[in-house]
Amino acid sequence: MGGIGDALLLVSLCGLCTFLTGISLSAIATNGAMKGGGPYYLIGRALGPEVGVSIGLCFFLGNAVAGALYVLGAVETFLKALPSAGIFTETTTKVNGTVSEPIQSISTHDLQIYGIVVTIILCFIVFGGVKMINRVAPAFLIPVLFSIFCIFIGIFLAKKDDPAPGVTGLSLESFKDNWSSDYKNTNSAGIPDAEGNVHWNFHALVGLFFPAVTGIMAGSNRSASLEDTQRSIPIGTLAATLTTTVLYLVSVLLFGAVATRDKLLTDRLLTATIAWPFPAIIHIGIILSTLGAALQSLTGAPRLLAAISNDDILPVLNYFKVAEGSEPYMATLFTAFICMGCVIIGNLDLITPTVTMFFLLCYSGVNLSCFLLDLLDAPSWRPRWKFHHWSFSLLGASLCIVIMFLISWSFTVVSLALASLIYYYVSIKGKAGDWGDGFKSAYFQLALRSLRSLGANQVHPKNWYPIPLIFCRPWGKLPENVPCHPKLADFANCMKKKGRGMSIFINILDGDYHERAEDAKAACKQLDTYINYKNCEGVAEIVVAPNMSEGFRGVVQTMGLGNLKPNIVVMRYPEIWRRENLKEIPGRFVGIINDCIVANKAVVIVKGLDEWPNEYQRQYGTIDLYWIVRDGGLMLLLSQLLLTKESFESCKIQVFCIAEEDTDAEGLKADVKKFLYDLRMQAEVFVIAIKSWDVQPENGSQPDESKEAFTAAQQRVADYLAEIKETAKKEGTPLMADGKPVIVNEQQVEKFLYTTLKLNSTILRYSRMAAVVLVSLPPPPVSHPAYCYMEYMDLLVDNLPRLLMVRGYRRDVVTLFT
């Protein structure tokens, strides 16, 4: 129907597709040892287990269905050669609406019965193993080669109407008449019929012919049985592809010149009719050729399924697992079941598009794998086969997709949908497998390029993302096998917008690195499991150091790369330090804050972490901000991020500006409102004036519990100062605290205590019922004992159930412009 012109284009298109795929296959197959599974093994190790399994299972189905295609072809040829073997009555098809030249069409029931019998016989051969298949292979190959020889001899010996009417011998006139296309309708059996319901065009011929070039994977399907895959697969695959393509092209030219168009359309076994010395040789050759191809399919498909099962990605395929070197009997039975199901359909023209789609999907996967590996050019990519280039692989993959849509867009959509469903199922139910696939290599290179493109300059506020360093080490002890406070990950998720961003969970083990290296690995794995369990985007890091202070100092200096360094340190407030008399905590706590200030890291300290809500606990009320010092807008940004979470989305923001009594309150309020408006933030603004330097509290200005806390703090500080003074006097040294010289101005200490008392009283007055309170974190005063600073902090957070103390750093994290 297509004529010589369309036929040459068809063969060239399909041949180019398989040749490019063969080049890609050769490159991947020679890049290291290749185990069983053929194309599945290659694709899976290049594109990852999800893609490998989805395409591998489709390719398995394609091979199983192809087995039925070849079996039906053998049976049809047999019944054509020996009509008396038919059990049921053949049907007569009219040609051009008449019965002057009736064509006998084989009964579908005969195809089904003989097809099932042949499939069972082939299965017995496959059960005999690779050795038996190799023994019977010459019995299939030699007659096929001899029949091809007889066909070409017959073509050159043919004369007009000899050996049959419609044969012209090699004629230029016939060549010209058959050059152009003349597509006709056919019936369901493929016989030309003017009233047939099957319309043919070039696209349909591609789907019909392509299974003839799908044998290039036969060698790779049996990769586990090959002695030297790196030599056998490239030579065998490309030699077979070139040889068959040349034979197809020559056959198109010769057959187009040896018979009339009607003869070519109506004689479905013209090769047998024209062969020398008699047709029976060709009948035997076709039968053995198709049976050999069916045997290859029934041999390769079970091994492919067994290879997928042995990788233990999908538990549902565990039934098909086999030990190394064993025969995949269960997989063979399953393949035979699928093959016989397709044989029962009994129609070659319905089966071939399905086979074509699955094979093309596999070929595109092989080409994409080679394209990705070539493009990434990782150090491990060193194939022995040098004649390859990423452009060839990309062209091959594109050609596969184009051919799929040429054949049938509906079949293409169905096959892609099936592969996508398998991919989704594997990603949900499959076990994780790290095969060093190309996608991870691509992610790695993309990360490196992105990191270089970010440079070392500061990120613009519009592109600023919080990268919190979550300090997991507790100020006490956690239960065994609990690597981190259960609510720290919940709080880390609240610092991200729609879950985007990365958190770094860090823990520090005290001791010698050489002695505790294995402990660090186990702790890192445990912490990583915790992060995954909490559905938090983050990574776990464990550092071994002589003590916590030195470990944290090293972490805050070196953690991260370029502009992907953590910019916020998050830790829990040490509420237990006085209750459990942990005297070392004040020095460590102050040291961490000072390290963050020196390293220019923002600090967020969470008080009341035990009561922090998870994603299902909805909060009502307000988010109150006590804005004391300029922090680059970090406190405002955190409040906005909290509102994006379901637990806080019903809350409203209130901003309290703490100012001196002589400050223009209305002017300050107007300035802050304008600032918030420019930042696209909605909040109610209050200005509160306090006397920060009044040493003695006024009567009635503070709640009774605040007065009691203030008095108790005064007494504890006085006792502590007396103790260190006594120690310095006895030892004859300067005043020392935490191993460092300090300068104590008792009047200044008193002022700090009263300032924090006033701030605590103000927060209790206005925000006792707030969902969460954010307050600026005052820096530790220079040369003050750490113990005194902890007293200031305890007085600030007293009676506040949920509080965030925030200290920004020397830059803006919000911008006025979009």
Short mmCIF file of C-alpha atoms in Angstrom, two decimals, residues 9 38 58 60 355 386 448 466 546 549 649 671-672 692-693 728 742 793:
data_model
loop_
_atom_site.label_atom_id
_atom_site.label_comp_id
_atom_site.label_asym_id
_atom_site.label_seq_id
_atom_site.Cartn_x
_atom_site.Cartn_y
_atom_site.Cartn_z
CA LEU A 9 11.25 5.84 4.27
CA GLY A 38 19.29 -6.21 30.11
CA CYS A 58 6.50 -2.23 30.27
CA PHE A 60 8.59 -7.15 29.96
CA VAL A 355 4.22 -4.38 21.18
CA LYS A 386 33.81 5.30 22.19
CA LEU A 448 27.29 22.81 42.55
CA PRO A 466 15.78 31.17 56.57
CA PRO A 546 36.04 17.88 73.56
CA SER A 549 31.27 25.03 73.64
CA GLU A 649 -3.55 31.02 60.48
CA ASP A 671 6.21 55.54 61.34
CA VAL A 672 5.84 51.88 62.30
CA SER A 692 13.98 51.63 82.05
CA TRP A 693 16.31 53.26 84.54
CA ALA A 728 38.99 36.23 94.39
CA VAL A 742 34.77 40.15 84.85
CA MET A 793 16.63 36.08 81.15
#
